[in-house]
Amino acid sequence: MDSMTALLDRSRAAGAFILRSVLSPPWAMRIEDDAPLTLLVLTQGRAWIVPDDGDPVEVAPGDMALLRGPGHRYTVADDPASPIDVVIDPAQNPTLRPGVDWHYLTEVGVRTWGNDPEGATEMLTGTYQVRGEVSDTLLGMLPPVALVRADGGSAALVRVLSDEISRDLPGQEVVLDRLLDLLLIGAIRSWFADPEHQNGWSRAQADPVVGPALRLLQADPARPWTLAALAAAVNVSRATFARRFAELVGQPPMAYLTEWRLKTAADLLRDPGRTLASIADAVGYSTPFALSAAFRRERGESPRDYRARVAGA
């Protein structure tokens, strides 16, 4: 498993908020939901994304935008100067400006809303609402707004999602979640394939020494890795390996391993069926107590408190 696969494999929507918007100008939506990640696909018309902490970004038909939160709020509009019609809060509830008439457009299909069923602009949005549905490591590598220009590669999948949004069949949420996951994977792969978007992590996974080491650690975090074992596995000296790993990844190999183990443990804690003992075994800690001590030391709370907190989020 390569490093990108390991990160993308953790990106699993569960009851994602998925919506089609159909609009006629002027229009503007203020997004304050603080979701970890939103995928926006413009299927027709034109739009602008106006982040609070960046410059406006124009979106064309077929473009996909990855919008990272929380803490990065933004407005989507037909024009950066358009007055805000609606504000979306963390519960995905809309607050309309007085005099504005947006509503659910049942004549177009379920999960569809806007200001005009014949509107010239149409977009699809899918929101990952819970931390842990997307890897924190992956989120940390994305800018607040990552625009992936249309290249035709995702067009067929976008059409399928657009069709499925308007249906209301048994198991529909699962179908929409998996389609959203596929679109997200495609968008992220396209983003990082652009040489302009390469970063230290991208260079690390492509490195002939550090890349294989990362894959070993991510594929088998439970193994009792040592610096010597990792260096031997990639056929370099311990000093060379440690220096090269730290230069490219930004931290020593054993610190990275601890971080990866605890991130994996945090994801597993979201499954109420997993015992702390089974999680400790899966991520390389000899006892639940050892995992609890490391988790509290690095993350500031016990595994039990973390599990209770995310269950109530």
Tab-separated table of C-alpha atoms in Angstrom:
chain	number	residue	atom	x	y	z
A	1	MET	CA	0.000	0.000	0.000
A	2	ASP	CA	1.514	3.375	-0.989
A	3	SER	CA	1.272	6.398	1.281
A	4	MET	CA	-1.487	8.124	-0.670
A	5	THR	CA	-3.546	4.925	-0.710
A	6	ALA	CA	-3.160	4.617	3.055
A	7	LEU	CA	-4.474	8.153	3.545
A	8	LEU	CA	-7.289	7.937	1.002
A	9	ASP	CA	-8.430	4.599	2.392
A	10	ARG	CA	-9.425	6.444	5.572
A	11	SER	CA	-11.638	8.894	3.680
A	12	ARG	CA	-15.058	7.345	4.151
A	13	ALA	CA	-18.234	9.411	4.226
A	14	ALA	CA	-20.938	8.244	6.623
A	15	GLY	CA	-24.276	9.928	6.062
A	16	ALA	CA	-22.641	12.868	4.297
A	17	PHE	CA	-24.676	15.996	3.631
A	18	ILE	CA	-25.131	15.932	-0.153
A	19	LEU	CA	-27.123	18.549	-2.037
A	20	ARG	CA	-27.809	19.898	-5.516
A	21	SER	CA	-28.244	23.677	-5.779
A	22	VAL	CA	-30.059	25.217	-8.766
A	23	LEU	CA	-29.724	28.983	-9.003
A	24	SER	CA	-30.336	32.126	-11.017
A	25	PRO	CA	-28.181	35.216	-10.413
A	26	PRO	CA	-27.692	37.140	-8.321
A	27	TRP	CA	-27.094	34.655	-5.527
A	28	ALA	CA	-24.630	34.068	-2.706
A	29	MET	CA	-24.331	31.413	0.006
A	30	ARG	CA	-22.271	32.039	3.132
A	31	ILE	CA	-20.883	28.716	4.448
A	32	GLU	CA	-20.206	28.589	8.188
A	33	ASP	CA	-20.692	24.864	8.762
A	34	ASP	CA	-17.043	24.312	9.857
A	35	ALA	CA	-17.075	20.880	8.213
A	36	PRO	CA	-13.688	19.126	7.946
A	37	LEU	CA	-13.986	18.892	4.157
A	38	THR	CA	-16.476	19.768	1.433
A	39	LEU	CA	-16.346	18.775	-2.221
A	40	LEU	CA	-18.071	21.191	-4.609
A	41	VAL	CA	-18.647	20.328	-8.276
A	42	LEU	CA	-20.005	22.918	-10.684
A	43	THR	CA	-22.030	21.127	-13.365
A	44	GLN	CA	-23.246	24.189	-15.264
A	45	GLY	CA	-23.046	27.966	-15.102
A	46	ARG	CA	-20.354	30.019	-13.362
A	47	ALA	CA	-19.520	30.571	-9.707
A	48	TRP	CA	-16.971	32.133	-7.394
A	49	ILE	CA	-15.587	30.833	-4.111
A	50	VAL	CA	-14.662	33.703	-1.818
A	51	PRO	CA	-12.655	32.453	1.202
A	52	ASP	CA	-12.337	34.645	4.284
A	53	ASP	CA	-8.583	34.103	4.271
A	54	GLY	CA	-7.756	34.232	0.566
A	55	ASP	CA	-8.501	35.637	-2.854
A	56	PRO	CA	-11.707	34.843	-4.798
A	57	VAL	CA	-11.478	31.761	-7.019
A	58	GLU	CA	-13.560	31.452	-10.185
A	59	VAL	CA	-15.102	28.023	-10.832
A	60	ALA	CA	-16.057	26.803	-14.326
A	61	PRO	CA	-18.306	23.899	-15.371
A	62	GLY	CA	-16.688	20.565	-14.581
A	63	ASP	CA	-14.313	22.042	-12.007
A	64	MET	CA	-14.135	20.469	-8.553
A	65	ALA	CA	-13.199	22.403	-5.418
A	66	LEU	CA	-11.987	20.909	-2.136
A	67	LEU	CA	-12.855	23.232	0.746
A	68	ARG	CA	-11.061	22.496	3.997
A	69	GLY	CA	-12.235	23.344	7.485
A	70	PRO	CA	-12.908	23.892	10.242
A	71	GLY	CA	-11.895	27.482	10.729
A	72	HIS	CA	-11.830	28.310	7.022
A	73	ARG	CA	-15.181	29.878	6.190
A	74	TYR	CA	-16.174	31.045	2.740
A	75	THR	CA	-18.914	32.313	0.436
A	76	VAL	CA	-20.030	30.751	-2.856
A	77	ALA	CA	-21.651	33.232	-5.229
A	78	ASP	CA	-22.361	34.105	-8.838
A	79	ASP	CA	-20.167	37.184	-8.295
A	80	PRO	CA	-17.886	38.168	-5.397
A	81	ALA	CA	-19.913	41.388	-5.008
A	82	SER	CA	-23.341	39.708	-4.716
A	83	PRO	CA	-25.082	40.221	-1.351
A	84	ILE	CA	-25.366	37.132	0.827
A	85	ASP	CA	-28.767	35.463	0.539
A	86	VAL	CA	-28.355	32.596	2.977
A	87	VAL	CA	-25.994	31.524	5.773
A	88	ILE	CA	-25.423	27.801	6.408
A	89	ASP	CA	-24.648	26.915	10.026
A	90	PRO	CA	-22.790	23.865	11.484
A	91	ALA	CA	-26.026	21.835	11.537
A	92	GLN	CA	-26.495	22.589	7.808
A	93	ASN	CA	-29.487	24.779	8.631
A	94	PRO	CA	-30.044	27.822	6.383
A	95	THR	CA	-30.805	31.328	7.614
A	96	LEU	CA	-32.267	33.433	4.809
A	97	ARG	CA	-31.841	37.166	4.435
A	98	PRO	CA	-35.198	38.954	4.825
A	99	GLY	CA	-37.011	39.024	1.514
A	100	VAL	CA	-35.043	36.112	0.030
A	101	ASP	CA	-37.078	33.118	-1.153
A	102	TRP	CA	-34.985	29.966	-1.437
A	103	HIS	CA	-36.674	26.615	-0.980
A	104	TYR	CA	-36.430	22.921	-1.749
A	105	LEU	CA	-37.186	22.379	-5.430
A	106	THR	CA	-39.169	19.146	-5.278
A	107	GLU	CA	-40.103	19.465	-8.939
A	108	VAL	CA	-36.407	18.973	-9.762
A	109	GLY	CA	-35.808	16.119	-7.322
A	110	VAL	CA	-35.080	15.304	-3.695
A	111	ARG	CA	-31.992	16.859	-2.084
A	112	THR	CA	-32.336	19.841	-4.429
A	113	TRP	CA	-32.809	23.462	-3.446
A	114	GLY	CA	-32.213	26.956	-4.720
A	115	ASN	CA	-33.991	30.066	-5.938
A	116	ASP	CA	-35.156	28.903	-9.373
A	117	PRO	CA	-35.866	25.383	-10.706
A	118	GLU	CA	-34.877	26.665	-14.170
A	119	GLY	CA	-31.693	28.311	-12.920
A	120	ALA	CA	-28.706	28.454	-15.248
A	121	THR	CA	-26.255	27.505	-12.491
A	122	GLU	CA	-26.157	24.041	-10.949
A	123	MET	CA	-23.710	22.641	-8.430
A	124	LEU	CA	-23.323	19.525	-6.330
A	125	THR	CA	-21.883	19.656	-2.836
A	126	GLY	CA	-20.931	16.828	-0.527
A	127	THR	CA	-19.802	17.501	3.009
A	128	TYR	CA	-17.746	15.264	5.286
A	129	GLN	CA	-19.215	16.314	8.606
A	130	VAL	CA	-17.123	14.404	11.151
A	131	ARG	CA	-13.392	14.503	11.815
A	132	GLY	CA	-12.020	11.039	11.240
A	133	GLU	CA	-13.991	10.515	8.030
A	134	VAL	CA	-10.993	12.121	6.332
A	135	SER	CA	-7.406	11.644	7.469
A	136	ASP	CA	-6.057	14.615	9.433
A	137	THR	CA	-2.745	14.097	7.650
A	138	LEU	CA	-4.468	14.457	4.292
A	139	LEU	CA	-6.400	17.543	5.395
A	140	GLY	CA	-3.190	19.123	6.621
A	141	MET	CA	-1.664	18.900	3.155
A	142	LEU	CA	-4.530	20.713	1.423
A	143	PRO	CA	-4.942	24.494	1.211
A	144	PRO	CA	-8.252	26.019	2.386
A	145	VAL	CA	-9.436	26.016	-1.251
A	146	ALA	CA	-8.001	23.464	-3.692
A	147	LEU	CA	-9.411	23.885	-7.198
A	148	VAL	CA	-9.159	20.963	-9.612
A	149	ARG	CA	-9.842	22.125	-13.149
A	150	ALA	CA	-12.095	20.044	-15.391
A	151	ASP	CA	-10.235	17.410	-17.368
A	152	GLY	CA	-13.071	15.060	-18.303
A	153	GLY	CA	-11.801	12.278	-16.091
A	154	SER	CA	-14.570	12.613	-13.493
A	155	ALA	CA	-17.390	13.651	-15.825
A	156	ALA	CA	-19.080	10.236	-15.913
A	157	LEU	CA	-18.983	9.895	-12.137
A	158	VAL	CA	-20.398	13.412	-11.686
A	159	ARG	CA	-23.310	12.470	-13.957
A	160	VAL	CA	-23.999	9.367	-11.886
A	161	LEU	CA	-23.939	11.368	-8.642
A	162	SER	CA	-26.229	13.994	-10.141
A	163	ASP	CA	-28.720	11.286	-11.137
A	164	GLU	CA	-28.535	9.508	-7.787
A	165	ILE	CA	-29.081	12.707	-5.771
A	166	SER	CA	-32.601	12.994	-7.157
A	167	ARG	CA	-33.534	9.427	-6.161
A	168	ASP	CA	-34.985	8.277	-2.862
A	169	LEU	CA	-34.521	4.512	-2.782
A	170	PRO	CA	-33.594	2.120	0.037
A	171	GLY	CA	-29.911	2.390	0.857
A	172	GLN	CA	-29.599	5.679	-1.027
A	173	GLU	CA	-27.395	7.332	1.591
A	174	VAL	CA	-24.798	4.571	1.256
A	175	VAL	CA	-24.789	4.919	-2.546
A	176	LEU	CA	-24.290	8.677	-2.295
A	177	ASP	CA	-21.550	8.299	0.331
A	178	ARG	CA	-19.552	5.921	-1.851
A	179	LEU	CA	-19.968	8.100	-4.957
A	180	LEU	CA	-18.764	11.089	-2.943
A	181	ASP	CA	-15.743	9.087	-1.764
A	182	LEU	CA	-14.839	8.187	-5.349
A	183	LEU	CA	-15.095	11.795	-6.490
A	184	LEU	CA	-12.998	12.939	-3.539
A	185	ILE	CA	-10.290	10.391	-4.318
A	186	GLY	CA	-10.225	11.487	-7.956
A	187	ALA	CA	-10.013	15.162	-7.024
A	188	ILE	CA	-7.186	14.629	-4.529
A	189	ARG	CA	-5.202	12.467	-6.929
A	190	SER	CA	-5.552	15.126	-9.624
A	191	TRP	CA	-4.530	17.866	-7.206
A	192	PHE	CA	-1.332	16.170	-6.100
A	193	ALA	CA	-0.480	15.035	-9.637
A	194	ASP	CA	0.047	18.700	-10.546
A	195	PRO	CA	3.772	19.504	-10.113
A	196	GLU	CA	2.824	22.908	-8.691
A	197	HIS	CA	1.152	21.195	-5.750
A	198	GLN	CA	4.006	18.951	-4.723
A	199	ASN	CA	5.052	19.416	-1.094
A	200	GLY	CA	7.478	17.847	1.339
A	201	TRP	CA	5.184	14.890	1.958
A	202	SER	CA	4.786	14.277	-1.786
A	203	ARG	CA	8.539	14.380	-2.270
A	204	ALA	CA	9.006	12.065	0.695
A	205	GLN	CA	6.727	9.367	-0.680
A	206	ALA	CA	8.465	9.557	-4.072
A	207	ASP	CA	11.925	9.314	-2.536
A	208	PRO	CA	13.621	5.927	-3.181
A	209	VAL	CA	14.639	5.593	0.473
A	210	VAL	CA	11.982	7.423	2.498
A	211	GLY	CA	9.020	6.381	0.327
A	212	PRO	CA	9.431	2.623	0.916
A	213	ALA	CA	9.967	3.276	4.641
A	214	LEU	CA	6.738	5.256	4.868
A	215	ARG	CA	4.865	2.445	3.169
A	216	LEU	CA	6.301	-0.104	5.588
A	217	LEU	CA	5.296	1.941	8.627
A	218	GLN	CA	1.796	2.644	7.351
A	219	ALA	CA	1.130	-0.906	6.211
A	220	ASP	CA	2.238	-2.504	9.493
A	221	PRO	CA	2.287	-0.017	12.391
A	222	ALA	CA	2.000	-2.858	14.921
A	223	ARG	CA	5.408	-4.256	14.040
A	224	PRO	CA	8.109	-3.432	16.626
A	225	TRP	CA	10.035	-1.157	14.278
A	226	THR	CA	13.440	0.220	15.192
A	227	LEU	CA	15.606	2.724	13.386
A	228	ALA	CA	18.053	-0.071	12.555
A	229	ALA	CA	15.299	-2.305	11.142
A	230	LEU	CA	13.940	0.451	8.928
A	231	ALA	CA	17.394	1.422	7.670
A	232	ALA	CA	18.150	-2.205	6.848
A	233	ALA	CA	14.829	-2.592	5.044
A	234	VAL	CA	15.710	0.264	2.663
A	235	ASN	CA	19.413	-0.658	2.413
A	236	VAL	CA	21.059	2.439	3.883
A	237	SER	CA	22.926	3.209	7.075
A	238	ARG	CA	21.021	4.316	10.160
A	239	ALA	CA	22.596	7.776	10.058
A	240	THR	CA	21.772	8.290	6.376
A	241	PHE	CA	18.219	7.036	6.828
A	242	ALA	CA	17.506	9.149	9.913
A	243	ARG	CA	18.874	12.315	8.287
A	244	ARG	CA	17.036	11.821	4.999
A	245	PHE	CA	13.738	10.896	6.673
A	246	ALA	CA	13.817	13.945	8.958
A	247	GLU	CA	14.708	16.279	6.081
A	248	LEU	CA	11.805	15.132	3.896
A	249	VAL	CA	9.111	14.261	6.449
A	250	GLY	CA	9.940	16.952	8.979
A	251	GLN	CA	10.321	14.643	11.991
A	252	PRO	CA	12.409	11.611	12.997
A	253	PRO	CA	11.222	8.148	11.926
A	254	MET	CA	10.218	7.001	15.420
A	255	ALA	CA	8.290	10.210	16.088
A	256	TYR	CA	6.451	9.726	12.807
A	257	LEU	CA	5.655	6.124	13.752
A	258	THR	CA	4.206	7.201	17.103
A	259	GLU	CA	2.082	9.847	15.403
A	260	TRP	CA	0.838	7.368	12.782
A	261	ARG	CA	-0.003	4.759	15.422
A	262	LEU	CA	-2.020	7.224	17.476
A	263	LYS	CA	-3.855	8.629	14.444
A	264	THR	CA	-4.748	5.084	13.459
A	265	ALA	CA	-5.880	4.378	17.025
A	266	ALA	CA	-8.047	7.517	16.978
A	267	ASP	CA	-9.761	6.334	13.795
A	268	LEU	CA	-10.342	2.872	15.279
A	269	LEU	CA	-11.800	4.376	18.451
A	270	ARG	CA	-14.679	5.690	16.372
A	271	ASP	CA	-15.857	2.097	15.969
A	272	PRO	CA	-17.857	1.332	19.140
A	273	GLY	CA	-17.359	-2.387	18.530
A	274	ARG	CA	-13.580	-2.220	18.901
A	275	THR	CA	-12.135	-2.852	22.348
A	276	LEU	CA	-9.179	-0.848	23.589
A	277	ALA	CA	-7.170	-4.074	23.812
A	278	SER	CA	-7.794	-4.908	20.137
A	279	ILE	CA	-6.875	-1.361	19.101
A	280	ALA	CA	-3.675	-1.457	21.148
A	281	ASP	CA	-2.710	-4.715	19.459
A	282	ALA	CA	-3.495	-3.307	15.988
A	283	VAL	CA	-1.242	-0.281	16.398
A	284	GLY	CA	1.725	-1.812	18.206
A	285	TYR	CA	1.143	-1.241	21.918
A	286	SER	CA	1.620	-4.205	24.224
A	287	THR	CA	-1.278	-3.348	26.546
A	288	PRO	CA	-4.308	-1.047	26.650
A	289	PHE	CA	-2.545	0.833	29.463
A	290	ALA	CA	0.482	1.522	27.253
A	291	LEU	CA	-1.761	2.833	24.485
A	292	SER	CA	-3.732	4.975	26.941
A	293	ALA	CA	-0.560	6.504	28.370
A	294	ALA	CA	0.807	7.368	24.902
A	295	PHE	CA	-2.559	8.663	23.701
A	296	ARG	CA	-2.954	10.941	26.718
A	297	ARG	CA	0.648	12.169	26.502
A	298	GLU	CA	0.456	13.082	22.800
A	299	ARG	CA	-3.202	14.102	22.432
A	300	GLY	CA	-4.072	15.457	25.874
A	301	GLU	CA	-6.967	13.108	26.638
A	302	SER	CA	-7.533	9.438	27.303
A	303	PRO	CA	-8.823	7.070	24.605
A	304	ARG	CA	-12.057	6.681	26.600
A	305	ASP	CA	-12.605	10.453	26.777
A	306	TYR	CA	-11.773	10.821	23.074
A	307	ARG	CA	-14.261	8.082	22.154
A	308	ALA	CA	-16.993	9.699	24.240
A	309	ARG	CA	-16.295	13.115	22.754
A	310	VAL	CA	-16.409	12.062	19.099
A	311	ALA	CA	-19.488	9.903	19.732
A	312	GLY	CA	-21.308	12.985	20.955
A	313	ALA	CA	-20.085	15.284	18.195
